Short mmCIF file of C-alpha atoms in Angstrom, two decimals:
data_model
loop_
_atom_site.label_atom_id
_atom_site.label_comp_id
_atom_site.label_asym_id
_atom_site.label_seq_id
_atom_site.Cartn_x
_atom_site.Cartn_y
_atom_site.Cartn_z
CA ALA A 1 -51.21 -77.70 91.49
CA GLN A 2 -48.91 -75.38 93.38
CA LYS A 3 -48.00 -72.28 91.43
CA ILE A 4 -46.48 -68.82 91.85
CA THR A 5 -47.51 -66.01 89.52
CA GLN A 6 -45.62 -62.75 89.05
CA THR A 7 -47.45 -60.63 86.49
CA GLN A 8 -44.96 -57.76 86.19
CA PRO A 9 -42.11 -58.70 83.84
CA GLY A 10 -40.45 -55.33 84.39
CA MET A 11 -40.79 -52.38 86.74
CA PHE A 12 -39.19 -48.95 86.96
CA VAL A 13 -38.91 -46.88 90.12
CA GLN A 14 -37.28 -43.56 90.90
CA GLU A 15 -34.47 -43.63 93.42
CA LYS A 16 -35.68 -43.05 97.01
CA GLU A 17 -39.25 -43.96 96.15
CA ALA A 18 -41.14 -47.08 97.24
CA VAL A 19 -42.11 -49.88 94.88
CA THR A 20 -44.41 -52.89 95.16
CA LEU A 21 -43.71 -56.15 93.34
CA ASP A 22 -46.73 -58.41 92.96
CA CYS A 23 -46.94 -62.11 93.73
CA THR A 24 -49.90 -64.45 93.88
CA TYR A 25 -49.74 -68.09 94.81
CA ASP A 26 -51.89 -71.16 94.52
CA THR A 27 -51.92 -74.08 96.91
CA SER A 28 -54.49 -76.09 98.81
CA ASP A 29 -51.98 -76.95 101.52
CA PRO A 30 -52.68 -74.97 104.71
CA SER A 31 -49.04 -74.88 105.76
CA TYR A 32 -46.50 -73.16 103.53
CA GLY A 33 -43.83 -70.52 103.46
CA LEU A 34 -43.38 -67.64 101.07
CA PHE A 35 -40.02 -66.17 100.13
CA TRP A 36 -38.64 -63.30 98.14
CA TYR A 37 -35.22 -63.50 96.56
CA LYS A 38 -33.13 -60.93 94.71
CA GLN A 39 -30.98 -62.08 91.81
CA PRO A 40 -28.42 -59.58 90.52
CA SER A 41 -26.64 -60.13 87.25
CA SER A 42 -24.03 -62.22 89.06
CA GLY A 43 -26.63 -64.98 89.35
CA GLU A 44 -26.67 -65.64 93.08
CA MET A 45 -30.10 -65.82 94.74
CA ILE A 46 -30.10 -63.50 97.74
CA PHE A 47 -32.72 -64.13 100.41
CA LEU A 48 -34.75 -61.03 101.28
CA ILE A 49 -37.75 -61.94 103.39
CA TYR A 50 -39.89 -64.85 104.58
CA GLN A 51 -43.56 -65.18 105.56
CA GLY A 52 -45.09 -68.28 107.10
CA SER A 53 -48.69 -69.12 106.32
CA TYR A 54 -49.62 -69.04 109.99
CA ASP A 55 -47.78 -65.83 110.80
CA GLN A 56 -50.21 -63.22 112.09
CA GLN A 57 -48.13 -60.20 111.20
CA ASN A 58 -46.60 -59.15 107.92
CA ALA A 59 -42.87 -59.82 107.75
CA THR A 60 -40.41 -56.94 107.65
CA GLU A 61 -36.66 -56.91 107.09
CA GLY A 62 -35.12 -53.47 106.96
CA ARG A 63 -36.35 -51.73 103.79
CA TYR A 64 -38.28 -54.84 102.74
CA SER A 65 -41.77 -55.69 103.87
CA LEU A 66 -44.17 -58.35 102.71
CA ASN A 67 -47.84 -57.49 102.26
CA PHE A 68 -49.41 -60.87 103.02
CA GLN A 69 -53.12 -61.20 102.16
CA LYS A 70 -53.94 -64.83 102.80
CA ALA A 71 -57.54 -64.74 101.58
CA ARG A 72 -56.40 -63.28 98.27
CA LYS A 73 -53.37 -65.59 98.17
CA SER A 74 -51.06 -62.69 97.54
CA ALA A 75 -47.63 -61.91 98.98
CA ASN A 76 -46.43 -58.64 97.53
CA LEU A 77 -42.96 -57.30 98.26
CA VAL A 78 -42.63 -53.65 99.18
CA ILE A 79 -39.23 -52.00 98.89
CA SER A 80 -39.05 -48.63 100.56
CA ALA A 81 -36.55 -45.88 99.71
CA SER A 82 -35.26 -47.59 96.57
CA GLN A 83 -31.53 -47.52 95.91
CA LEU A 84 -29.61 -47.92 92.68
CA GLY A 85 -28.26 -51.22 94.02
CA ASP A 86 -31.80 -52.59 94.17
CA SER A 87 -31.79 -52.97 90.38
CA ALA A 88 -32.05 -56.72 89.85
CA MET A 89 -34.41 -59.60 89.16
CA TYR A 90 -36.80 -60.42 92.00
CA PHE A 91 -38.37 -63.81 92.53
CA CYS A 92 -41.27 -64.87 94.69
CA ALA A 93 -41.14 -68.50 95.84
CA MET A 94 -43.25 -70.90 97.86
CA ARG A 95 -42.30 -73.88 99.94
CA LEU A 96 -44.82 -76.40 101.16
CA ASN A 97 -44.50 -77.87 104.61
CA ARG A 98 -42.54 -81.08 104.86
CA GLY A 99 -44.58 -84.24 104.69
CA SER A 100 -46.39 -86.36 102.13
CA GLY A 101 -43.13 -86.83 100.29
CA ASN A 102 -42.36 -83.13 100.10
CA THR A 103 -38.92 -82.22 101.29
CA GLY A 104 -39.20 -78.51 101.07
CA LYS A 105 -38.47 -77.72 97.43
CA LEU A 106 -39.03 -74.15 96.34
CA ILE A 107 -41.50 -73.27 93.61
CA PHE A 108 -40.51 -70.01 91.90
CA GLY A 109 -42.41 -67.46 89.89
CA GLN A 110 -41.18 -66.05 86.58
CA GLY A 111 -39.60 -63.05 88.22
CA THR A 112 -39.82 -59.27 87.93
CA THR A 113 -36.96 -57.13 86.67
CA LEU A 114 -36.67 -53.94 88.72
CA GLN A 115 -34.76 -50.95 87.44
CA VAL A 116 -34.08 -48.03 89.77
CA LYS A 117 -33.61 -44.70 88.02
CA PRO A 118 -31.32 -42.02 89.48
CA ASP B 1 -18.09 -68.42 106.92
CA ALA B 2 -18.04 -69.65 103.33
CA GLY B 3 -21.35 -69.79 101.59
CA VAL B 4 -22.28 -72.21 98.83
CA THR B 5 -19.51 -72.76 96.31
CA GLN B 6 -20.22 -73.95 92.79
CA SER B 7 -17.77 -74.93 90.07
CA PRO B 8 -17.13 -74.24 87.32
CA THR B 9 -18.71 -70.82 86.89
CA HIS B 10 -19.06 -71.17 83.13
CA LEU B 11 -19.00 -74.15 80.82
CA ILE B 12 -19.45 -74.71 77.08
CA LYS B 13 -20.30 -78.19 75.86
CA THR B 14 -21.33 -79.79 72.59
CA ARG B 15 -24.63 -81.57 72.04
CA GLY B 16 -24.45 -85.20 73.08
CA GLN B 17 -21.65 -84.67 75.56
CA GLN B 18 -21.83 -85.23 79.30
CA VAL B 19 -21.22 -82.64 82.01
CA THR B 20 -20.59 -82.66 85.76
CA LEU B 21 -21.29 -79.66 87.96
CA ARG B 22 -20.11 -79.42 91.55
CA CYS B 23 -21.43 -77.83 94.72
CA SER B 24 -20.05 -77.40 98.23
CA PRO B 25 -22.74 -76.49 100.74
CA LYS B 26 -22.55 -73.81 103.37
CA SER B 27 -20.84 -74.86 106.57
CA GLY B 28 -23.36 -76.58 108.86
CA HIS B 29 -25.73 -77.47 106.03
CA ASP B 30 -26.23 -81.09 105.03
CA THR B 31 -28.92 -80.92 102.35
CA VAL B 32 -28.28 -79.89 98.77
CA SER B 33 -30.87 -79.01 96.15
CA TRP B 34 -30.27 -78.32 92.48
CA TYR B 35 -32.26 -75.94 90.27
CA GLN B 36 -32.20 -75.19 86.56
CA GLN B 37 -32.86 -71.61 85.50
CA ALA B 38 -33.38 -70.96 81.81
CA LEU B 39 -32.72 -67.43 80.58
CA GLY B 40 -35.46 -65.05 81.68
CA GLN B 41 -37.26 -67.72 83.71
CA GLY B 42 -37.58 -68.70 87.35
CA PRO B 43 -35.54 -71.62 88.70
CA GLN B 44 -37.01 -75.10 88.36
CA PHE B 45 -36.34 -77.78 91.00
CA ILE B 46 -34.29 -80.71 89.72
CA PHE B 47 -33.68 -82.81 92.84
CA GLN B 48 -32.57 -82.76 96.44
CA TYR B 49 -29.94 -84.85 98.22
CA TYR B 50 -29.72 -85.68 101.91
CA GLU B 51 -27.66 -88.39 103.59
CA GLU B 52 -26.21 -89.27 100.19
CA GLU B 53 -29.63 -90.17 98.78
CA GLU B 54 -32.00 -88.47 96.39
CA ARG B 55 -35.00 -87.44 98.49
CA GLN B 56 -37.18 -85.69 95.98
CA ARG B 57 -37.08 -85.15 92.26
CA GLY B 58 -38.67 -82.60 89.98
CA ASN B 59 -39.92 -83.13 86.44
CA PHE B 60 -36.58 -83.81 84.80
CA PRO B 61 -35.54 -86.80 82.66
CA ASP B 62 -33.19 -89.51 83.81
CA ARG B 63 -30.39 -87.81 81.87
CA PHE B 64 -30.12 -85.66 84.98
CA SER B 65 -28.53 -87.50 87.87
CA GLY B 66 -26.74 -86.56 91.01
CA HIS B 67 -24.63 -87.64 93.88
CA GLN B 68 -23.90 -86.50 97.38
CA PHE B 69 -20.66 -87.29 99.16
CA PRO B 70 -20.04 -87.96 102.86
CA ASN B 71 -18.79 -84.37 103.29
CA TYR B 72 -22.22 -83.18 101.99
CA SER B 73 -20.85 -81.81 98.72
CA SER B 74 -22.79 -82.75 95.62
CA GLU B 75 -22.49 -83.27 91.90
CA LEU B 76 -25.04 -82.82 89.15
CA ASN B 77 -24.49 -84.91 86.04
CA VAL B 78 -26.25 -84.37 82.75
CA ASN B 79 -25.85 -86.94 79.95
CA ALA B 80 -26.55 -86.63 76.24
CA LEU B 81 -26.70 -82.84 76.39
CA LEU B 82 -29.37 -81.04 74.38
CA LEU B 83 -29.43 -77.42 73.30
CA GLY B 84 -32.33 -76.93 75.70
CA ASP B 85 -30.10 -77.84 78.64
CA SER B 86 -28.40 -74.47 78.29
CA ALA B 87 -29.17 -72.68 81.54
CA LEU B 88 -27.88 -71.41 84.86
CA TYR B 89 -27.67 -74.29 87.31
CA LEU B 90 -28.08 -73.23 90.91
CA CYS B 91 -27.21 -75.18 94.01
CA ALA B 92 -28.91 -74.44 97.33
CA SER B 93 -28.00 -75.84 100.71
CA SER B 94 -30.10 -76.07 103.85
CA ARG B 95 -30.54 -77.85 107.18
CA PRO B 96 -33.57 -80.13 107.20
CA GLY B 97 -33.94 -80.13 110.93
CA VAL B 98 -35.14 -76.54 111.00
CA SER B 99 -38.72 -76.60 109.84
CA MET B 100 -40.25 -73.78 107.82
CA ASP B 101 -37.24 -71.62 108.28
CA TYR B 102 -35.59 -69.59 105.62
CA GLY B 103 -32.29 -71.35 105.79
CA TYR B 104 -31.72 -71.78 102.09
CA THR B 105 -28.38 -70.49 100.82
CA PHE B 106 -27.77 -70.36 97.09
CA GLY B 107 -24.55 -70.41 95.17
CA SER B 108 -23.79 -68.13 92.23
CA GLY B 109 -24.48 -70.94 89.81
CA THR B 110 -22.83 -72.59 86.83
CA ARG B 111 -23.79 -71.18 83.47
CA LEU B 112 -23.90 -74.05 80.98
CA THR B 113 -24.02 -73.37 77.26
CA VAL B 114 -24.66 -76.27 74.91
CA VAL B 115 -23.68 -75.67 71.28
#
């Protein structure tokens, strides 16, 4: 069964330092996409970064990068130069390729709460 | 460019009642998905609507139903509310024609409390 696992319920990081949030996934489908979302207390899911299963290079978006290790089925998010505004809940999610009745639903992990200390 | 709009933002209902939540997708998006997020948990997929039909459904009972209108907006209906239905309900819109893209846009959600 498809599953996303985030083993860090909570993380602390000092402002301006880098932090890595862990994510492992499980699927036998060769074609999938991996996402990271940020959810502040307001509730909205904010898209951060995307990695396709066939992408050769790790995705980067500004201060966010995704450490994609396909053989280990891991897709860790790295936030560089943490800011106070980065304090939020972070979710890793997977989407299987369309086909076989799948329309692209997202499967989410349990999330990691990140707190940035001044 | 307006994003996804959900209403109401908060709602309190009594057990056994029925509730309707509403979602307007982002401009240019024609597919709407609904997710339930219990406190401290990740969102769980409820169902997805495209061309006014339910295309895929998650593991939710028939008490959860939906509708999509010709203007692509959508409603989520929950009948016979249970205490366990208390959650944040998120709506996400997308364009199905773009494969494996990251074109999901989420609303801020409706927080439903069942008492």
